[in-house]
Amino acid sequence: MEIKGNSRIAGIGAFLPPDRVTSESLMDEIDSTRFGAPKNYISKCIGIKERRISDARTLPSDMAIAASHNALEDAGLEAGEIDMILYCGIDRDWQEPATAHRVQTELGATRATVLDVTNACHGFMNGLAIADSFISNGAVDNVLVCTGEKPSRVMLEAIEQIKRTNNKEEFKRWIGSLTVGDAGGAMVVQRGTAHSGWQWMEMRSEGQHAELCYYRHTQAGVEGQMIMGLISRVFVGLHKKLIDKTYRALNWSPTDIDVMYCHQVGAIPHKQLTSAADLDLNCAPITYDFLGNLTSASIPVNMALNRPKRGDKLLVLGAGSGLSICQAGMIY
């Protein structure tokens, strides 16, 4: 799917829980040496030293709401000016109704139409595309796209399962779940101008890879796997195939890019994505080292912590299990 953008990012916000958990403490808890994995494996080989973990009482919407307050302040808007709220997290407060309803209520966004959008780690980028569509047809002026991710819930369940097994293959299936971190992210989206906004966005999905990363809850506990090595190879390969087309569509070259923001799962995929775009690592800020894989919050949190300047040309590379990717260019 190809999109000629009509919207811009007017405000960005993030929320990070205060509690830090190191990778080595997690590996120590599961006694990773039983499986031949040193306790510094995640920090040394994947590049994730620590992550933030929210407490048991914190709901996904709590983190989305906190990030949304920051995004609204950044955009200079009141909640009552928001026409639409798209909640894009994997993690939700309930199966029903949409978590976006609680975000609306707590913000006081009484005018807003709300709904949830979910597509694994790619959900936030889908939300931005949907916001662009509603803005382009004139239905809305101000859209809040937000997420609150609490993957630590699955991580803690996976830790308990790993502790009960001596099966190395089961350890390999779940090690990826120890790389995640909790966070909230939000953006306010408005109509673009001649000098700012999305210039091009393309999204692709290849569902044959869905079972490389999945989980579901059963009576026996969490079931699934997170084979990050294979997932990363697939989404990096798809980005390599698409990048030349993206540059042509934007009429940009790598030297035009001021900042690249990409989904972050670790050091090696980050370097590979930066190389695929023919960019220097200095223009591709990282968050994975001290925040881990933030799932759908990865890109908004990165942009909030490593803010672009107005007028910067941004390249955005999204990815999520299933498998879905996107490439997009924006003048910020």
CSV table of C-alpha atoms in Angstrom, one decimal:
chain,number,residue,atom,x,y,z
A,1,MET,CA,0.0,0.0,0.0
A,2,GLU,CA,1.4,3.4,-1.0
A,3,ILE,CA,0.3,6.6,0.6
A,4,LYS,CA,1.0,10.2,-0.5
A,5,GLY,CA,0.9,11.9,2.9
A,6,ASN,CA,-1.3,14.8,3.9
A,7,SER,CA,-0.5,15.1,7.6
A,8,ARG,CA,2.3,16.3,9.9
A,9,ILE,CA,3.3,15.5,13.5
A,10,ALA,CA,2.4,18.5,15.6
A,11,GLY,CA,3.4,17.1,19.0
A,12,ILE,CA,5.3,14.1,20.5
A,13,GLY,CA,5.1,12.7,23.9
A,14,ALA,CA,6.6,9.7,25.8
A,15,PHE,CA,6.3,8.1,29.2
A,16,LEU,CA,8.8,5.8,30.9
A,17,PRO,CA,8.1,3.9,34.1
A,18,PRO,CA,10.7,4.7,36.8
A,19,ASP,CA,11.8,1.1,37.6
A,20,ARG,CA,14.9,-0.3,35.8
A,21,VAL,CA,15.7,-3.9,35.4
A,22,THR,CA,19.0,-5.1,34.0
A,23,SER,CA,19.4,-7.8,31.5
A,24,GLU,CA,22.0,-9.6,33.6
A,25,SER,CA,19.5,-9.7,36.5
A,26,LEU,CA,17.0,-11.5,34.3
A,27,MET,CA,19.5,-13.9,33.0
A,28,ASP,CA,20.6,-14.6,36.6
A,29,GLU,CA,17.0,-15.3,37.6
A,30,ILE,CA,16.6,-18.0,34.9
A,31,ASP,CA,20.1,-19.3,35.5
A,32,SER,CA,20.9,-18.9,31.8
A,33,THR,CA,24.2,-20.8,32.1
A,34,ARG,CA,22.1,-24.0,32.3
A,35,PHE,CA,21.4,-23.4,28.6
A,36,GLY,CA,25.0,-22.5,27.7
A,37,ALA,CA,24.1,-18.8,27.6
A,38,PRO,CA,26.4,-16.4,29.6
A,39,LYS,CA,24.6,-14.0,31.9
A,40,ASN,CA,25.8,-11.0,29.8
A,41,TYR,CA,24.4,-12.5,26.6
A,42,ILE,CA,21.5,-10.0,26.2
A,43,SER,CA,23.6,-7.0,27.1
A,44,LYS,CA,26.7,-8.0,25.1
A,45,CYS,CA,25.3,-9.8,22.1
A,46,ILE,CA,22.0,-8.0,21.6
A,47,GLY,CA,23.1,-4.7,23.1
A,48,ILE,CA,20.2,-4.3,25.6
A,49,LYS,CA,21.6,-3.5,29.0
A,50,GLU,CA,18.3,-2.7,30.8
A,51,ARG,CA,14.7,-1.9,30.4
A,52,ARG,CA,11.9,-0.1,32.2
A,53,ILE,CA,9.2,-2.1,34.0
A,54,SER,CA,5.9,-0.8,35.2
A,55,ASP,CA,4.3,-1.9,38.5
A,56,ALA,CA,1.5,-4.4,38.6
A,57,ARG,CA,-1.2,-1.8,39.1
A,58,THR,CA,-0.2,0.2,36.0
A,59,LEU,CA,-2.5,-0.3,33.0
A,60,PRO,CA,-1.4,0.1,29.4
A,61,SER,CA,-3.8,3.1,29.1
A,62,ASP,CA,-2.1,4.8,32.1
A,63,MET,CA,1.2,4.9,30.1
A,64,ALA,CA,-0.7,6.0,26.9
A,65,ILE,CA,-2.5,8.8,28.9
A,66,ALA,CA,0.8,10.1,30.4
A,67,ALA,CA,2.5,10.2,27.0
A,68,SER,CA,-0.6,11.8,25.5
A,69,HIS,CA,-0.6,14.7,28.0
A,70,ASN,CA,3.0,15.4,26.9
A,71,ALA,CA,2.1,15.2,23.2
A,72,LEU,CA,-0.8,17.6,23.7
A,73,GLU,CA,1.4,20.1,25.6
A,74,ASP,CA,4.0,19.8,22.8
A,75,ALA,CA,1.4,20.5,20.2
A,76,GLY,CA,-0.1,23.4,22.2
A,77,LEU,CA,-3.6,21.8,22.2
A,78,GLU,CA,-6.2,21.1,24.8
A,79,ALA,CA,-7.8,17.7,24.9
A,80,GLY,CA,-11.1,19.1,23.9
A,81,GLU,CA,-9.6,20.0,20.5
A,82,ILE,CA,-8.9,16.4,19.6
A,83,ASP,CA,-11.3,15.0,17.0
A,84,MET,CA,-10.1,11.4,17.0
A,85,ILE,CA,-8.1,9.1,19.3
A,86,LEU,CA,-6.4,6.0,17.9
A,87,TYR,CA,-4.9,3.6,20.6
A,88,CYS,CA,-2.4,1.4,18.9
A,89,GLY,CA,-0.9,-0.9,21.5
A,90,ILE,CA,-0.5,-4.7,21.6
A,91,ASP,CA,-1.3,-4.5,25.3
A,92,ARG,CA,-4.8,-3.3,26.2
A,93,ASP,CA,-6.8,-2.7,29.3
A,94,TRP,CA,-9.6,-5.0,28.2
A,95,GLN,CA,-10.6,-7.2,25.3
A,96,GLU,CA,-13.7,-5.1,25.2
A,97,PRO,CA,-14.3,-2.1,24.9
A,98,ALA,CA,-11.5,-0.4,23.1
A,99,THR,CA,-8.8,1.0,25.4
A,100,ALA,CA,-9.1,4.3,23.5
A,101,HIS,CA,-12.3,4.9,25.5
A,102,ARG,CA,-10.4,5.2,28.8
A,103,VAL,CA,-7.8,7.4,27.1
A,104,GLN,CA,-10.6,9.7,26.0
A,105,THR,CA,-12.2,9.8,29.4
A,106,GLU,CA,-9.1,10.5,31.4
A,107,LEU,CA,-7.8,13.2,29.0
A,108,GLY,CA,-11.2,14.8,28.8
A,109,ALA,CA,-11.3,14.6,25.0
A,110,THR,CA,-15.1,14.7,24.9
A,111,ARG,CA,-15.3,15.6,21.1
A,112,ALA,CA,-13.2,12.7,20.0
A,113,THR,CA,-14.2,9.6,18.1
A,114,VAL,CA,-12.1,6.7,19.4
A,115,LEU,CA,-11.0,3.2,18.4
A,116,ASP,CA,-8.2,0.7,18.8
A,117,VAL,CA,-5.8,-0.3,16.1
A,118,THR,CA,-3.5,-3.3,16.7
A,119,ASN,CA,-0.7,-4.8,14.5
A,120,ALA,CA,2.0,-6.0,16.8
A,121,CYS,CA,5.0,-3.6,17.0
A,122,HIS,CA,3.9,-2.0,13.7
A,123,GLY,CA,0.6,-0.8,15.2
A,124,PHE,CA,1.7,2.8,15.8
A,125,MET,CA,2.7,3.3,12.2
A,126,ASN,CA,-0.6,1.9,11.1
A,127,GLY,CA,-2.3,4.4,13.4
A,128,LEU,CA,-0.4,7.3,11.8
A,129,ALA,CA,-1.5,6.1,8.3
A,130,ILE,CA,-5.1,5.9,9.4
A,131,ALA,CA,-4.9,9.4,11.0
A,132,ASP,CA,-3.5,10.7,7.7
A,133,SER,CA,-6.4,9.2,5.8
A,134,PHE,CA,-9.1,10.8,8.0
A,135,ILE,CA,-7.3,14.1,7.8
A,136,SER,CA,-6.8,14.0,4.1
A,137,ASN,CA,-10.6,13.5,3.5
A,138,GLY,CA,-11.5,16.4,5.7
A,139,ALA,CA,-13.2,14.3,8.4
A,140,VAL,CA,-11.0,15.5,11.3
A,141,ASP,CA,-8.4,18.2,12.0
A,142,ASN,CA,-6.6,16.9,15.1
A,143,VAL,CA,-5.8,13.2,15.7
A,144,LEU,CA,-4.2,11.7,18.8
A,145,VAL,CA,-2.3,8.5,18.0
A,146,CYS,CA,-1.1,6.8,21.2
A,147,THR,CA,0.1,3.5,22.7
A,148,GLY,CA,0.9,2.1,26.1
A,149,GLU,CA,2.9,-1.1,26.1
A,150,LYS,CA,3.3,-3.5,29.0
A,151,PRO,CA,5.2,-6.5,27.5
A,152,SER,CA,6.7,-7.1,30.9
A,153,ARG,CA,3.6,-9.1,31.7
A,154,VAL,CA,4.5,-11.7,29.0
A,155,MET,CA,8.1,-11.5,29.9
A,156,LEU,CA,7.4,-12.4,33.5
A,157,GLU,CA,5.3,-15.3,32.5
A,158,ALA,CA,8.0,-16.5,30.1
A,159,ILE,CA,10.6,-16.3,32.9
A,160,GLU,CA,8.5,-18.6,35.1
A,161,GLN,CA,8.2,-21.1,32.2
A,162,ILE,CA,12.0,-21.0,31.5
A,163,LYS,CA,12.7,-21.6,35.2
A,164,ARG,CA,10.6,-24.8,35.0
A,165,THR,CA,12.4,-26.3,32.0
A,166,ASN,CA,15.9,-27.6,31.1
A,167,ASN,CA,15.0,-27.7,27.4
A,168,LYS,CA,17.4,-25.6,25.4
A,169,GLU,CA,15.0,-25.3,22.5
A,170,GLU,CA,12.3,-23.8,24.7
A,171,PHE,CA,14.9,-21.4,26.1
A,172,LYS,CA,15.7,-20.3,22.5
A,173,ARG,CA,12.0,-19.8,21.7
A,174,TRP,CA,11.5,-17.4,24.7
A,175,ILE,CA,14.8,-15.6,25.0
A,176,GLY,CA,13.4,-12.8,22.8
A,177,SER,CA,10.7,-12.0,25.4
A,178,LEU,CA,13.4,-11.0,27.8
A,179,THR,CA,14.5,-8.1,25.6
A,180,VAL,CA,11.3,-6.0,25.9
A,181,GLY,CA,10.5,-3.0,28.0
A,182,ASP,CA,7.4,-1.0,29.0
A,183,ALA,CA,6.6,2.5,27.8
A,184,GLY,CA,4.0,4.9,26.5
A,185,GLY,CA,4.2,7.0,23.3
A,186,ALA,CA,1.9,9.5,21.6
A,187,MET,CA,1.7,11.9,18.7
A,188,VAL,CA,-0.7,14.6,17.7
A,189,VAL,CA,-1.3,14.6,14.0
A,190,GLN,CA,-2.6,17.5,11.9
A,191,ARG,CA,-2.9,18.5,8.3
A,192,GLY,CA,0.4,19.0,6.6
A,193,THR,CA,1.7,22.1,4.9
A,194,ALA,CA,3.6,22.7,1.7
A,195,HIS,CA,6.8,22.6,3.8
A,196,SER,CA,6.1,19.9,6.4
A,197,GLY,CA,4.5,16.5,6.7
A,198,TRP,CA,4.6,13.0,5.4
A,199,GLN,CA,5.9,12.9,1.8
A,200,TRP,CA,5.5,9.2,1.1
A,201,MET,CA,4.7,6.1,3.0
A,202,GLU,CA,4.6,2.4,1.8
A,203,MET,CA,3.4,-0.5,3.9
A,204,ARG,CA,3.8,-4.2,3.2
A,205,SER,CA,2.7,-7.4,5.0
A,206,GLU,CA,3.9,-11.0,4.6
A,207,GLY,CA,1.7,-13.1,6.7
A,208,GLN,CA,3.5,-16.4,6.1
A,209,HIS,CA,6.0,-15.3,8.8
A,210,ALA,CA,3.3,-14.9,11.5
A,211,GLU,CA,4.4,-17.8,13.7
A,212,LEU,CA,8.0,-16.6,14.1
A,213,CYS,CA,6.7,-14.4,16.9
A,214,TYR,CA,3.3,-15.0,18.6
A,215,TYR,CA,1.8,-15.6,22.0
A,216,ARG,CA,-1.5,-16.5,23.4
A,217,HIS,CA,-2.8,-17.2,26.9
A,218,THR,CA,-3.9,-20.8,27.7
A,219,GLN,CA,-5.0,-22.5,30.9
A,220,ALA,CA,-1.5,-23.9,31.1
A,221,GLY,CA,0.1,-20.4,30.8
A,222,VAL,CA,1.5,-18.4,28.0
A,223,GLU,CA,2.1,-20.3,24.7
A,224,GLY,CA,4.2,-19.0,21.8
A,225,GLN,CA,7.7,-18.1,20.7
A,226,MET,CA,9.8,-15.0,19.8
A,227,ILE,CA,12.5,-16.1,17.5
A,228,MET,CA,14.2,-12.7,17.1
A,229,GLY,CA,17.1,-13.8,14.9
A,230,LEU,CA,14.8,-15.1,12.2
A,231,ILE,CA,12.3,-12.2,12.5
A,232,SER,CA,15.1,-9.6,12.2
A,233,ARG,CA,16.5,-11.3,9.1
A,234,VAL,CA,13.2,-11.2,7.4
A,235,PHE,CA,12.3,-7.6,8.2
A,236,VAL,CA,15.8,-6.3,7.4
A,237,GLY,CA,15.6,-8.2,4.1
A,238,LEU,CA,12.3,-6.6,3.2
A,239,HIS,CA,13.6,-3.2,4.0
A,240,LYS,CA,16.6,-3.7,1.8
A,241,LYS,CA,14.4,-4.6,-1.1
A,242,LEU,CA,12.2,-1.6,-0.7
A,243,ILE,CA,14.6,1.2,0.2
A,244,ASP,CA,15.6,2.2,-3.4
A,245,LYS,CA,12.0,2.6,-4.4
A,246,THR,CA,11.4,4.7,-1.3
A,247,TYR,CA,14.2,7.1,-2.1
A,248,ARG,CA,13.0,7.4,-5.7
A,249,ALA,CA,9.4,8.1,-4.5
A,250,LEU,CA,10.7,10.8,-2.2
A,251,ASN,CA,13.1,12.2,-4.7
A,252,TRP,CA,15.7,12.0,-1.9
A,253,SER,CA,19.1,10.5,-1.6
A,254,PRO,CA,20.7,9.2,1.6
A,255,THR,CA,22.6,12.5,1.9
A,256,ASP,CA,19.3,14.3,2.2
A,257,ILE,CA,18.3,12.4,5.4
A,258,ASP,CA,18.8,14.3,8.7
A,259,VAL,CA,17.5,11.6,11.0
A,260,MET,CA,16.4,8.0,10.6
A,261,TYR,CA,14.0,6.5,13.2
A,262,CYS,CA,13.5,2.7,13.0
A,263,HIS,CA,11.9,-0.1,15.1
A,264,GLN,CA,14.6,-1.2,17.5
A,265,VAL,CA,15.1,-4.8,18.7
A,266,GLY,CA,18.9,-4.8,19.2
A,267,ALA,CA,22.3,-3.7,18.0
A,268,ILE,CA,22.8,-5.9,14.9
A,269,PRO,CA,19.4,-5.2,13.2
A,270,HIS,CA,19.8,-1.5,13.9
A,271,LYS,CA,23.2,-1.5,12.2
A,272,GLN,CA,21.8,-3.5,9.3
A,273,LEU,CA,18.8,-1.2,8.8
A,274,THR,CA,21.1,1.9,8.9
A,275,SER,CA,23.4,0.2,6.4
A,276,ALA,CA,20.4,-0.7,4.1
A,277,ALA,CA,19.4,2.9,4.0
A,278,ASP,CA,23.1,3.9,3.2
A,279,LEU,CA,23.2,6.1,6.3
A,280,ASP,CA,25.7,6.8,9.0
A,281,LEU,CA,24.9,5.4,12.5
A,282,ASN,CA,25.3,8.9,13.9
A,283,CYS,CA,22.0,9.9,12.2
A,284,ALA,CA,20.1,6.9,13.6
A,285,PRO,CA,19.5,7.4,17.3
A,286,ILE,CA,19.0,4.4,19.5
A,287,THR,CA,16.9,3.6,22.5
A,288,TYR,CA,17.3,-0.2,22.7
A,289,ASP,CA,20.4,-0.1,24.9
A,290,PHE,CA,18.6,1.2,28.0
A,291,LEU,CA,15.0,0.7,27.1
A,292,GLY,CA,14.9,-2.6,25.2
A,293,ASN,CA,12.3,-3.4,22.5
A,294,LEU,CA,9.5,-1.1,23.2
A,295,THR,CA,7.2,-2.8,20.8
A,296,SER,CA,4.7,-0.4,19.2
A,297,ALA,CA,6.0,2.5,21.4
A,298,SER,CA,9.5,2.2,19.9
A,299,ILE,CA,9.3,5.0,17.2
A,300,PRO,CA,7.3,7.6,19.2
A,301,VAL,CA,9.5,7.2,22.3
A,302,ASN,CA,12.6,7.5,20.1
A,303,MET,CA,11.4,10.7,18.5
A,304,ALA,CA,10.4,12.1,21.9
A,305,LEU,CA,13.8,11.4,23.4
A,306,ASN,CA,15.8,12.3,20.3
A,307,ARG,CA,13.8,15.2,18.9
A,308,PRO,CA,14.2,16.2,15.3
A,309,LYS,CA,14.3,19.9,14.3
A,310,ARG,CA,11.6,21.6,12.3
A,311,GLY,CA,12.5,21.2,8.6
A,312,ASP,CA,14.5,18.0,9.1
A,313,LYS,CA,14.0,15.3,6.6
A,314,LEU,CA,13.2,12.1,8.4
A,315,LEU,CA,13.3,8.5,7.2
A,316,VAL,CA,11.1,6.1,9.3
A,317,LEU,CA,11.5,2.3,9.0
A,318,GLY,CA,8.8,0.4,10.9
A,319,ALA,CA,8.4,-3.3,11.5
A,320,GLY,CA,6.3,-5.7,13.5
A,321,SER,CA,5.7,-9.5,13.7
A,322,GLY,CA,3.3,-11.0,11.3
A,323,LEU,CA,5.2,-9.7,9.4
A,324,SER,CA,4.6,-6.1,8.5
A,325,ILE,CA,6.9,-3.2,7.6
A,326,CYS,CA,6.7,0.3,6.4
A,327,GLN,CA,9.1,2.9,5.0
A,328,ALA,CA,8.2,6.6,5.1
A,329,GLY,CA,9.7,10.0,4.6
A,330,MET,CA,8.6,13.2,6.4
A,331,ILE,CA,9.7,16.8,6.5
A,332,TYR,CA,9.4,17.6,10.2
